[in-house]
PDB file of C-alpha atoms and ligand atoms in Angstrom:
ATOM      1  CA  MET A   1     -15.678  46.597 -49.973  1.00 55.00           C
ATOM      2  CA  THR A   2     -14.782  48.620 -53.146  1.00 60.00           C
ATOM      3  CA  ASN A   3     -15.254  52.332 -53.544  1.00 63.00           C
ATOM      4  CA  GLN A   4     -18.168  51.692 -55.970  1.00 58.00           C
ATOM      5  CA  GLN A   5     -19.993  49.597 -53.325  1.00 59.00           C
ATOM      6  CA  LEU A   6     -19.226  52.230 -50.639  1.00 57.00           C
ATOM      7  CA  ALA A   7     -20.688  54.914 -52.929  1.00 58.00           C
ATOM      8  CA  GLU A   8     -23.784  52.943 -53.508  1.00 60.00           C
ATOM      9  CA  PHE A   9     -24.488  52.564 -49.791  1.00 62.00           C
ATOM     10  CA  PRO A  10     -27.549  54.427 -48.600  1.00 73.00           C
ATOM     11  CA  ALA A  11     -26.151  57.945 -47.648  1.00 74.00           C
ATOM     12  CA  SER A  12     -27.359  57.584 -44.011  1.00 86.00           C
ATOM     13  CA  ASP A  13     -25.162  54.219 -43.499  1.00 95.00           C
ATOM     14  CA  ARG A  14     -22.260  56.047 -45.281  1.00 97.00           C
ATOM     15  CA  LEU A  15     -22.756  59.132 -42.992  1.00 97.00           C
ATOM     16  CA  GLU A  16     -22.465  56.689 -40.055  1.00 97.00           C
ATOM     17  CA  GLN A  17     -19.318  54.989 -41.428  1.00 97.00           C
ATOM     18  CA  LEU A  18     -17.745  58.180 -41.976  1.00 98.00           C
ATOM     19  CA  ARG A  19     -18.676  59.512 -38.468  1.00 98.00           C
ATOM     20  CA  SER A  20     -17.083  56.456 -36.911  1.00 98.00           C
ATOM     21  CA  GLY A  21     -14.000  56.839 -39.003  1.00 98.00           C
ATOM     22  CA  LEU A  22     -13.633  60.346 -38.025  1.00 98.00           C
ATOM     23  CA  THR A  23     -14.242  59.577 -34.389  1.00 98.00           C
ATOM     24  CA  ALA A  24     -11.643  56.860 -34.300  1.00 98.00           C
ATOM     25  CA  VAL A  25      -9.143  59.251 -36.008  1.00 98.00           C
ATOM     26  CA  GLU A  26      -9.889  61.992 -33.618  1.00 98.00           C
ATOM     27  CA  ARG A  27      -9.222  59.771 -30.665  1.00 98.00           C
ATOM     28  CA  ARG A  28      -6.016  58.723 -32.139  1.00 98.00           C
ATOM     29  CA  ILE A  29      -4.933  62.367 -32.630  1.00 98.00           C
ATOM     30  CA  GLU A  30      -6.068  63.246 -29.123  1.00 98.00           C
ATOM     31  CA  ALA A  31      -4.195  60.423 -27.619  1.00 98.00           C
ATOM     32  CA  ALA A  32      -0.954  61.127 -29.684  1.00 98.00           C
ATOM     33  CA  CYS A  33      -1.122  64.897 -28.631  1.00 98.00           C
ATOM     34  CA  ALA A  34      -1.677  63.934 -25.092  1.00 98.00           C
ATOM     35  CA  ALA A  35       1.250  61.489 -25.215  1.00 98.00           C
ATOM     36  CA  ALA A  36       3.446  64.260 -26.859  1.00 98.00           C
ATOM     37  CA  GLY A  37       2.337  66.822 -24.448  1.00 98.00           C
ATOM     38  CA  ARG A  38       0.964  69.085 -27.175  1.00 98.00           C
ATOM     39  CA  PRO A  39      -2.409  70.817 -27.145  1.00 98.00           C
ATOM     40  CA  ARG A  40      -4.909  69.204 -29.585  1.00 98.00           C
ATOM     41  CA  SER A  41      -5.211  72.510 -31.358  1.00 98.00           C
ATOM     42  CA  GLU A  42      -1.678  72.261 -32.739  1.00 98.00           C
ATOM     43  CA  VAL A  43      -2.678  69.597 -34.991  1.00 98.00           C
ATOM     44  CA  THR A  44      -5.039  69.972 -38.030  1.00 98.00           C
ATOM     45  CA  LEU A  45      -6.638  66.758 -39.521  1.00 98.00           C
ATOM     46  CA  ILE A  46      -6.724  66.996 -43.384  1.00 99.00           C
ATOM     47  CA  VAL A  47      -9.028  64.266 -44.703  1.00 99.00           C
ATOM     48  CA  VAL A  48      -7.709  62.810 -47.977  1.00 98.00           C
ATOM     49  CA  THR A  49     -10.762  62.042 -50.203  1.00 98.00           C
ATOM     50  CA  LYS A  50      -8.928  60.740 -53.198  1.00 98.00           C
ATOM     51  CA  THR A  51     -10.581  57.929 -55.040  1.00 97.00           C
ATOM     52  CA  TYR A  52     -14.012  58.571 -53.098  1.00 97.00           C
ATOM     53  CA  PRO A  53     -16.865  60.451 -54.663  1.00 97.00           C
ATOM     54  CA  ALA A  54     -17.918  64.068 -54.017  1.00 98.00           C
ATOM     55  CA  SER A  55     -20.940  62.848 -52.187  1.00 97.00           C
ATOM     56  CA  ASP A  56     -18.432  61.713 -49.386  1.00 98.00           C
ATOM     57  CA  THR A  57     -16.772  65.132 -49.405  1.00 98.00           C
ATOM     58  CA  ARG A  58     -20.160  66.517 -48.728  1.00 98.00           C
ATOM     59  CA  LEU A  59     -21.013  64.070 -46.033  1.00 98.00           C
ATOM     60  CA  LEU A  60     -17.664  64.885 -44.364  1.00 98.00           C
ATOM     61  CA  ALA A  61     -18.372  68.558 -44.548  1.00 98.00           C
ATOM     62  CA  SER A  62     -21.639  67.922 -42.824  1.00 98.00           C
ATOM     63  CA  LEU A  63     -19.743  66.254 -40.044  1.00 98.00           C
ATOM     64  CA  GLY A  64     -17.505  69.271 -39.552  1.00 98.00           C
ATOM     65  CA  VAL A  65     -14.587  68.526 -41.726  1.00 98.00           C
ATOM     66  CA  ARG A  66     -13.204  71.701 -43.069  1.00 98.00           C
ATOM     67  CA  GLU A  67      -9.720  70.614 -44.679  1.00 98.00           C
ATOM     68  CA  VAL A  68      -9.651  68.096 -47.590  1.00 99.00           C
ATOM     69  CA  ALA A  69      -6.819  66.659 -49.739  1.00 98.00           C
ATOM     70  CA  GLU A  70      -6.619  65.363 -53.182  1.00 98.00           C
ATOM     71  CA  ASN A  71      -3.786  63.973 -55.223  1.00 98.00           C
ATOM     72  CA  ARG A  72      -4.862  63.999 -58.831  1.00 98.00           C
ATOM     73  CA  ASP A  73      -6.193  67.106 -60.604  1.00 98.00           C
ATOM     74  CA  GLN A  74      -8.423  64.834 -63.010  1.00 98.00           C
ATOM     75  CA  ASP A  75     -10.481  63.774 -59.866  1.00 98.00           C
ATOM     76  CA  ALA A  76      -9.922  66.790 -57.599  1.00 98.00           C
ATOM     77  CA  ALA A  77     -11.083  69.553 -60.166  1.00 98.00           C
ATOM     78  CA  PRO A  78     -14.639  68.195 -60.843  1.00 98.00           C
ATOM     79  CA  LYS A  79     -15.031  67.308 -57.090  1.00 98.00           C
ATOM     80  CA  ALA A  80     -13.953  70.654 -56.066  1.00 98.00           C
ATOM     81  CA  ALA A  81     -16.489  72.256 -58.455  1.00 98.00           C
ATOM     82  CA  GLU A  82     -19.261  69.966 -57.174  1.00 98.00           C
ATOM     83  CA  CYS A  83     -18.386  71.022 -53.656  1.00 98.00           C
ATOM     84  CA  ALA A  84     -17.858  74.729 -54.359  1.00 98.00           C
ATOM     85  CA  ASP A  85     -20.781  75.684 -51.935  1.00 98.00           C
ATOM     86  CA  LEU A  86     -19.200  73.895 -49.083  1.00 98.00           C
ATOM     87  CA  PRO A  87     -16.715  75.785 -46.629  1.00 98.00           C
ATOM     88  CA  LEU A  88     -13.666  73.633 -47.329  1.00 98.00           C
ATOM     89  CA  THR A  89     -10.122  74.386 -47.663  1.00 98.00           C
ATOM     90  CA  TRP A  90      -8.494  72.169 -50.454  1.00 98.00           C
ATOM     91  CA  HIS A  91      -5.003  70.762 -50.134  1.00 99.00           C
ATOM     92  CA  PHE A  92      -3.268  69.332 -53.273  1.00 98.00           C
ATOM     93  CA  VAL A  93      -0.911  66.553 -52.150  1.00 98.00           C
ATOM     94  CA  GLY A  94      -0.066  64.706 -55.208  1.00 98.00           C
ATOM     95  CA  GLN A  95       2.861  64.839 -57.767  1.00 97.00           C
ATOM     96  CA  LEU A  96       2.045  67.826 -59.846  1.00 97.00           C
ATOM     97  CA  GLN A  97       2.777  68.190 -63.664  1.00 97.00           C
ATOM     98  CA  THR A  98       3.176  71.821 -64.975  1.00 97.00           C
ATOM     99  CA  ASN A  99       0.366  71.205 -67.477  1.00 97.00           C
ATOM    100  CA  LYS A 100      -2.104  70.691 -64.596  1.00 98.00           C
ATOM    101  CA  VAL A 101      -1.180  73.832 -62.663  1.00 98.00           C
ATOM    102  CA  ARG A 102      -3.667  76.136 -64.274  1.00 98.00           C
ATOM    103  CA  SER A 103      -6.511  73.772 -63.268  1.00 98.00           C
ATOM    104  CA  VAL A 104      -5.078  73.214 -59.700  1.00 98.00           C
ATOM    105  CA  VAL A 105      -4.730  76.951 -58.839  1.00 98.00           C
ATOM    106  CA  ARG A 106      -8.367  77.414 -59.514  1.00 98.00           C
ATOM    107  CA  TYR A 107      -9.413  75.320 -56.321  1.00 98.00           C
ATOM    108  CA  ALA A 108      -6.442  74.606 -54.084  1.00 98.00           C
ATOM    109  CA  HIS A 109      -5.621  76.712 -51.294  1.00 98.00           C
ATOM    110  CA  HIS A 110      -2.433  74.905 -50.386  1.00 98.00           C
ATOM    111  CA  VAL A 111      -0.059  72.752 -52.575  1.00 98.00           C
ATOM    112  CA  HIS A 112       1.967  70.362 -50.418  1.00 98.00           C
ATOM    113  CA  SER A 113       3.984  68.790 -53.381  1.00 98.00           C
ATOM    114  CA  VAL A 114       6.216  71.685 -54.541  1.00 98.00           C
ATOM    115  CA  ASP A 115       9.424  69.936 -55.424  1.00 98.00           C
ATOM    116  CA  ARG A 116      11.198  71.835 -58.245  1.00 97.00           C
ATOM    117  CA  THR A 117      11.919  75.257 -59.593  1.00 97.00           C
ATOM    118  CA  ARG A 118      10.031  74.803 -62.696  1.00 97.00           C
ATOM    119  CA  LEU A 119       6.903  74.014 -60.678  1.00 98.00           C
ATOM    120  CA  VAL A 120       7.354  77.246 -58.742  1.00 98.00           C
ATOM    121  CA  THR A 121       7.533  79.298 -61.856  1.00 98.00           C
ATOM    122  CA  ALA A 122       4.585  77.586 -63.269  1.00 98.00           C
ATOM    123  CA  LEU A 123       2.446  77.974 -60.169  1.00 98.00           C
ATOM    124  CA  ALA A 124       3.368  81.626 -59.877  1.00 98.00           C
ATOM    125  CA  ASP A 125       2.301  82.293 -63.555  1.00 98.00           C
ATOM    126  CA  ALA A 126      -0.992  80.426 -63.090  1.00 98.00           C
ATOM    127  CA  VAL A 127      -1.864  82.341 -59.896  1.00 98.00           C
ATOM    128  CA  ALA A 128      -1.141  85.627 -61.650  1.00 98.00           C
ATOM    129  CA  LYS A 129      -3.535  84.666 -64.627  1.00 97.00           C
ATOM    130  CA  ALA A 130      -6.165  83.360 -62.309  1.00 97.00           C
ATOM    131  CA  GLU A 131      -6.097  86.699 -60.243  1.00 91.00           C
ATOM    132  CA  ARG A 132      -6.585  84.700 -57.145  1.00 96.00           C
ATOM    133  CA  PRO A 133      -5.094  85.247 -53.584  1.00 97.00           C
ATOM    134  CA  PRO A 134      -1.632  83.980 -52.925  1.00 98.00           C
ATOM    135  CA  LEU A 135      -1.271  80.100 -53.016  1.00 98.00           C
ATOM    136  CA  GLY A 136       0.199  78.426 -50.019  1.00 98.00           C
ATOM    137  CA  CYS A 137       3.150  76.204 -50.932  1.00 99.00           C
ATOM    138  CA  LEU A 138       4.864  73.481 -49.052  1.00 99.00           C
ATOM    139  CA  VAL A 139       8.249  72.072 -50.081  1.00 98.00           C
ATOM    140  CA  GLN A 140       7.933  68.335 -50.334  1.00 98.00           C
ATOM    141  CA  VAL A 141      10.876  66.690 -48.760  1.00 98.00           C
ATOM    142  CA  ALA A 142      12.213  63.303 -50.025  1.00 95.00           C
ATOM    143  CA  LEU A 143      13.889  61.964 -46.965  1.00 93.00           C
ATOM    144  CA  ASP A 144      14.968  58.776 -48.944  1.00 87.00           C
ATOM    145  CA  LYS A 145      17.094  61.189 -51.081  1.00 84.00           C
ATOM    146  CA  GLU A 146      19.236  61.782 -47.944  1.00 69.00           C
ATOM    147  CA  LYS A 147      22.857  61.355 -48.993  1.00 60.00           C
ATOM    148  CA  GLU A 148      23.777  59.195 -46.044  1.00 49.00           C
ATOM    149  CA  ALA A 149      20.726  56.924 -46.402  1.00 47.00           C
ATOM    150  CA  GLY A 150      22.518  55.583 -49.616  1.00 46.00           C
ATOM    151  CA  ALA A 151      19.161  55.455 -51.431  1.00 46.00           C
ATOM    152  CA  ALA A 152      19.658  58.063 -54.325  1.00 47.00           C
ATOM    153  CA  GLY A 153      17.450  57.906 -57.351  1.00 47.00           C
ATOM    154  CA  GLU A 154      14.337  55.865 -56.986  1.00 51.00           C
ATOM    155  CA  GLY A 155      11.813  56.722 -54.141  1.00 53.00           C
ATOM    156  CA  ARG A 156       9.360  59.280 -53.072  1.00 60.00           C
ATOM    157  CA  ALA A 157       8.820  62.435 -54.929  1.00 87.00           C
ATOM    158  CA  GLY A 158      10.237  65.675 -53.377  1.00 96.00           C
ATOM    159  CA  VAL A 159      13.639  67.365 -53.090  1.00 97.00           C
ATOM    160  CA  ALA A 160      16.587  66.081 -51.249  1.00 96.00           C
ATOM    161  CA  PRO A 161      16.962  67.530 -47.694  1.00 97.00           C
ATOM    162  CA  ASP A 162      20.001  69.618 -48.746  1.00 97.00           C
ATOM    163  CA  ASP A 163      17.902  71.342 -51.435  1.00 98.00           C
ATOM    164  CA  VAL A 164      15.027  72.232 -49.279  1.00 98.00           C
ATOM    165  CA  LEU A 165      16.192  75.721 -48.234  1.00 98.00           C
ATOM    166  CA  ALA A 166      17.102  76.929 -51.692  1.00 98.00           C
ATOM    167  CA  LEU A 167      13.660  75.884 -52.953  1.00 98.00           C
ATOM    168  CA  ALA A 168      11.995  77.461 -49.842  1.00 98.00           C
ATOM    169  CA  GLU A 169      13.775  80.726 -50.516  1.00 98.00           C
ATOM    170  CA  ARG A 170      12.695  80.632 -54.233  1.00 98.00           C
ATOM    171  CA  ILE A 171       8.978  80.107 -53.219  1.00 98.00           C
ATOM    172  CA  ALA A 172       9.325  82.929 -50.545  1.00 98.00           C
ATOM    173  CA  ASP A 173      10.737  85.308 -53.265  1.00 98.00           C
ATOM    174  CA  THR A 174       7.982  84.605 -55.752  1.00 98.00           C
ATOM    175  CA  PRO A 175       4.898  86.944 -56.134  1.00 98.00           C
ATOM    176  CA  GLY A 176       1.679  85.155 -55.827  1.00 98.00           C
ATOM    177  CA  LEU A 177       3.127  82.320 -53.714  1.00 98.00           C
ATOM    178  CA  ARG A 178       3.298  82.002 -49.899  1.00 98.00           C
ATOM    179  CA  LEU A 179       5.681  79.699 -48.255  1.00 99.00           C
ATOM    180  CA  ASP A 180       3.729  77.819 -45.877  1.00 99.00           C
ATOM    181  CA  GLY A 181       6.002  74.929 -44.680  1.00 98.00           C
ATOM    182  CA  VAL A 182       7.321  71.486 -45.481  1.00 98.00           C
ATOM    183  CA  MET A 183       5.738  68.098 -46.250  1.00 98.00           C
ATOM    184  CA  THR A 184       6.952  64.487 -46.412  1.00 97.00           C
ATOM    185  CA  VAL A 185       5.620  60.988 -46.954  1.00 95.00           C
ATOM    186  CA  ALA A 186       7.473  58.461 -44.837  1.00 90.00           C
ATOM    187  CA  PRO A 187      10.172  56.803 -47.004  1.00 86.00           C
ATOM    188  CA  LEU A 188       9.701  53.541 -48.492  1.00 81.00           C
ATOM    189  CA  ALA A 189      13.433  52.918 -49.080  1.00 79.00           C
ATOM    190  CA  GLY A 190      16.769  53.882 -47.451  1.00 80.00           C
ATOM    191  CA  THR A 191      17.684  53.705 -43.816  1.00 80.00           C
ATOM    192  CA  LEU A 192      14.707  55.652 -42.706  1.00 82.00           C
ATOM    193  CA  ALA A 193      12.084  53.331 -44.136  1.00 82.00           C
ATOM    194  CA  ALA A 194      11.845  51.108 -41.285  1.00 83.00           C
ATOM    195  CA  ASP A 195      11.907  54.072 -38.675  1.00 90.00           C
ATOM    196  CA  PRO A 196       9.046  56.671 -39.407  1.00 91.00           C
ATOM    197  CA  ALA A 197       9.859  58.243 -36.043  1.00 93.00           C
ATOM    198  CA  ALA A 198      13.422  59.026 -37.257  1.00 94.00           C
ATOM    199  CA  ALA A 199      12.117  60.049 -40.612  1.00 95.00           C
ATOM    200  CA  PHE A 200       9.589  62.658 -38.962  1.00 97.00           C
ATOM    201  CA  ALA A 201      12.215  63.757 -36.741  1.00 97.00           C
ATOM    202  CA  ARG A 202      14.436  64.708 -39.596  1.00 97.00           C
ATOM    203  CA  LEU A 203      11.569  66.513 -41.150  1.00 98.00           C
ATOM    204  CA  ALA A 204      11.247  68.508 -37.811  1.00 98.00           C
ATOM    205  CA  GLU A 205      14.840  69.491 -38.075  1.00 98.00           C
ATOM    206  CA  ILE A 206      14.355  70.706 -41.610  1.00 98.00           C
ATOM    207  CA  SER A 207      11.250  72.511 -40.652  1.00 98.00           C
ATOM    208  CA  THR A 208      13.394  74.260 -37.936  1.00 98.00           C
ATOM    209  CA  ALA A 209      15.970  75.350 -40.376  1.00 98.00           C
ATOM    210  CA  VAL A 210      13.215  76.742 -42.856  1.00 98.00           C
ATOM    211  CA  ARG A 211      11.464  78.578 -40.167  1.00 98.00           C
ATOM    212  CA  ALA A 212      14.683  80.208 -38.938  1.00 98.00           C
ATOM    213  CA  ALA A 213      14.664  82.039 -42.316  1.00 97.00           C
ATOM    214  CA  HIS A 214      11.032  82.139 -42.867  1.00 98.00           C
ATOM    215  CA  PRO A 215       9.169  82.297 -39.482  1.00 98.00           C
ATOM    216  CA  ALA A 216       5.687  82.207 -40.954  1.00 98.00           C
ATOM    217  CA  ALA A 217       6.293  78.818 -42.757  1.00 98.00           C
ATOM    218  CA  THR A 218       4.994  76.898 -39.778  1.00 98.00           C
ATOM    219  CA  MET A 219       3.122  73.939 -41.507  1.00 98.00           C
ATOM    220  CA  VAL A 220       4.723  70.538 -41.054  1.00 98.00           C
ATOM    221  CA  SER A 221       2.579  68.118 -43.015  1.00 98.00           C
ATOM    222  CA  ALA A 222       3.352  64.557 -42.052  1.00 98.00           C
ATOM    223  CA  GLY A 223       1.531  61.372 -40.950  1.00 97.00           C
ATOM    224  CA  MET A 224      -1.071  59.508 -42.721  1.00 97.00           C
ATOM    225  CA  SER A 225      -3.471  56.663 -41.362  1.00 97.00           C
ATOM    226  CA  GLY A 226      -0.601  54.214 -40.553  1.00 96.00           C
ATOM    227  CA  ASP A 227       1.971  56.587 -38.970  1.00 96.00           C
ATOM    228  CA  LEU A 228      -0.024  59.763 -37.710  1.00 97.00           C
ATOM    229  CA  GLU A 229       1.161  58.997 -34.217  1.00 98.00           C
ATOM    230  CA  GLN A 230       4.861  59.100 -34.901  1.00 97.00           C
ATOM    231  CA  ALA A 231       4.257  62.230 -36.970  1.00 98.00           C
ATOM    232  CA  ILE A 232       2.576  64.057 -34.111  1.00 98.00           C
ATOM    233  CA  ALA A 233       5.090  62.982 -31.554  1.00 98.00           C
ATOM    234  CA  ALA A 234       7.781  64.597 -33.887  1.00 98.00           C
ATOM    235  CA  GLY A 235       5.843  67.867 -34.260  1.00 98.00           C
ATOM    236  CA  ALA A 236       3.714  67.469 -37.182  1.00 98.00           C
ATOM    237  CA  THR A 237       1.066  70.280 -37.444  1.00 98.00           C
ATOM    238  CA  HIS A 238      -1.058  68.664 -40.250  1.00 98.00           C
ATOM    239  CA  VAL A 239      -1.757  65.040 -40.667  1.00 98.00           C
ATOM    240  CA  ARG A 240      -3.226  63.736 -43.894  1.00 98.00           C
ATOM    241  CA  VAL A 241      -5.435  60.968 -43.306  1.00 98.00           C
ATOM    242  CA  GLY A 242      -7.458  58.783 -46.063  1.00 98.00           C
ATOM    243  CA  THR A 243      -8.185  55.073 -45.481  1.00 98.00           C
ATOM    244  CA  ALA A 244      -8.723  55.662 -41.659  1.00 98.00           C
ATOM    245  CA  VAL A 245     -11.601  57.763 -42.175  1.00 98.00           C
ATOM    246  CA  LEU A 246     -13.012  56.670 -45.599  1.00 98.00           C
ATOM    247  CA  GLY A 247     -12.046  53.012 -45.775  1.00 96.00           C
ATOM    248  CA  ALA A 248      -9.457  51.084 -47.885  1.00 93.00           C
ATOM    249  CA  ARG A 249      -9.226  52.387 -51.407  1.00 90.00           C
ATOM    250  CA  SER A 250      -9.832  49.940 -54.292  1.00 82.00           C
ATOM    251  CA  ARG A 251      -7.331  51.516 -56.423  1.00 67.00           C
ATOM    252  CA  LEU A 252      -3.895  53.096 -55.649  1.00 60.00           C
ATOM    253  CA  GLY A 253      -4.385  56.880 -54.996  1.00 56.00           C
TER     254      GLY A 253
HETATM  255  C1  LIG B 301      -3.192  58.990 -49.999  1.00 85.21           C
HETATM  256  C2  LIG B 301      -2.339  59.888 -49.306  1.00 85.21           C
HETATM  257  C3  LIG B 301      -2.395  60.133 -47.927  1.00 85.21           C
HETATM  258  C4  LIG B 301      -3.391  59.330 -47.049  1.00 85.21           C
HETATM  259  O1  LIG B 301      -2.970  58.081 -46.954  1.00 85.21           O
HETATM  260  P1  LIG B 301      -3.722  57.031 -46.185  1.00 85.21           P
HETATM  261  O2  LIG B 301      -2.777  55.985 -45.740  1.00 85.21           O
HETATM  262  O3  LIG B 301      -4.903  56.616 -46.840  1.00 85.21           O
HETATM  263  O4  LIG B 301      -4.102  57.771 -44.823  1.00 85.21           O
HETATM  264  C5  LIG B 301      -1.629  61.084 -47.355  1.00 85.21           C
HETATM  265  N1  LIG B 301      -0.710  61.748 -48.146  1.00 85.21           N
HETATM  266  C6  LIG B 301      -0.561  61.652 -49.405  1.00 85.21           C
HETATM  267  C7  LIG B 301       0.521  62.389 -50.158  1.00 85.21           C
HETATM  268  C8  LIG B 301      -1.320  60.620 -50.113  1.00 85.21           C
HETATM  269  O5  LIG B 301      -1.254  60.481 -51.426  1.00 85.21           O
END
């Protein structure tokens, strides 16, 4: 079924679809927390609503969802405006071009995809101009840029593990920005690609190093529909789940 067909479903059917998606994901999170000996309260579900209409975001809010994520400003900005009356926290999780930053700081509470100094500067300027509260920033880690993985160049967005601390420091030192933690997407290439558990364990190590210098930077954003169990086992505090709640997307997010 395509997004368009889903969007044309009677609202009550769509509400039930979303309710059952949420219930299934909630069960998986509970089971993963139990298996890891972690309290359920340590893990926050962020529902990734990209490619789906604002009406779905509204239905999700009616089902108790409070954290939503988007990855493209063109889609997110109008959706956030349509949903401005809802008690939602907005996470921006996509690659962010500096020319979109002024728009993103109007609705985002957290940006998970901070991956270069230039973006830090642009975000800080935009926050100052918008006269808004500090913006939560996570350093996006590209685990496939790990030197020993031998997969330099191509791959996920983000900074190489060796460069995380310097960028974290930069964010922490920048007025208008708050260093919230680290984020990753499990690598598609390199030695960690076949082993999400090892990738998330590496992220946990990096998070420990960041928190040694910045104790408040506690967010570990990792795990999606396909690998949330491994992420929770490795200590993720925030899982970003799209398809398992909303259904398969008809276009790539
Ligand atoms: C789309 C997306 C997700 C959610 O992926 P699913 O596989 O649909 O759960 C999580 N994180 C980021 C950065 C994404 O772009």
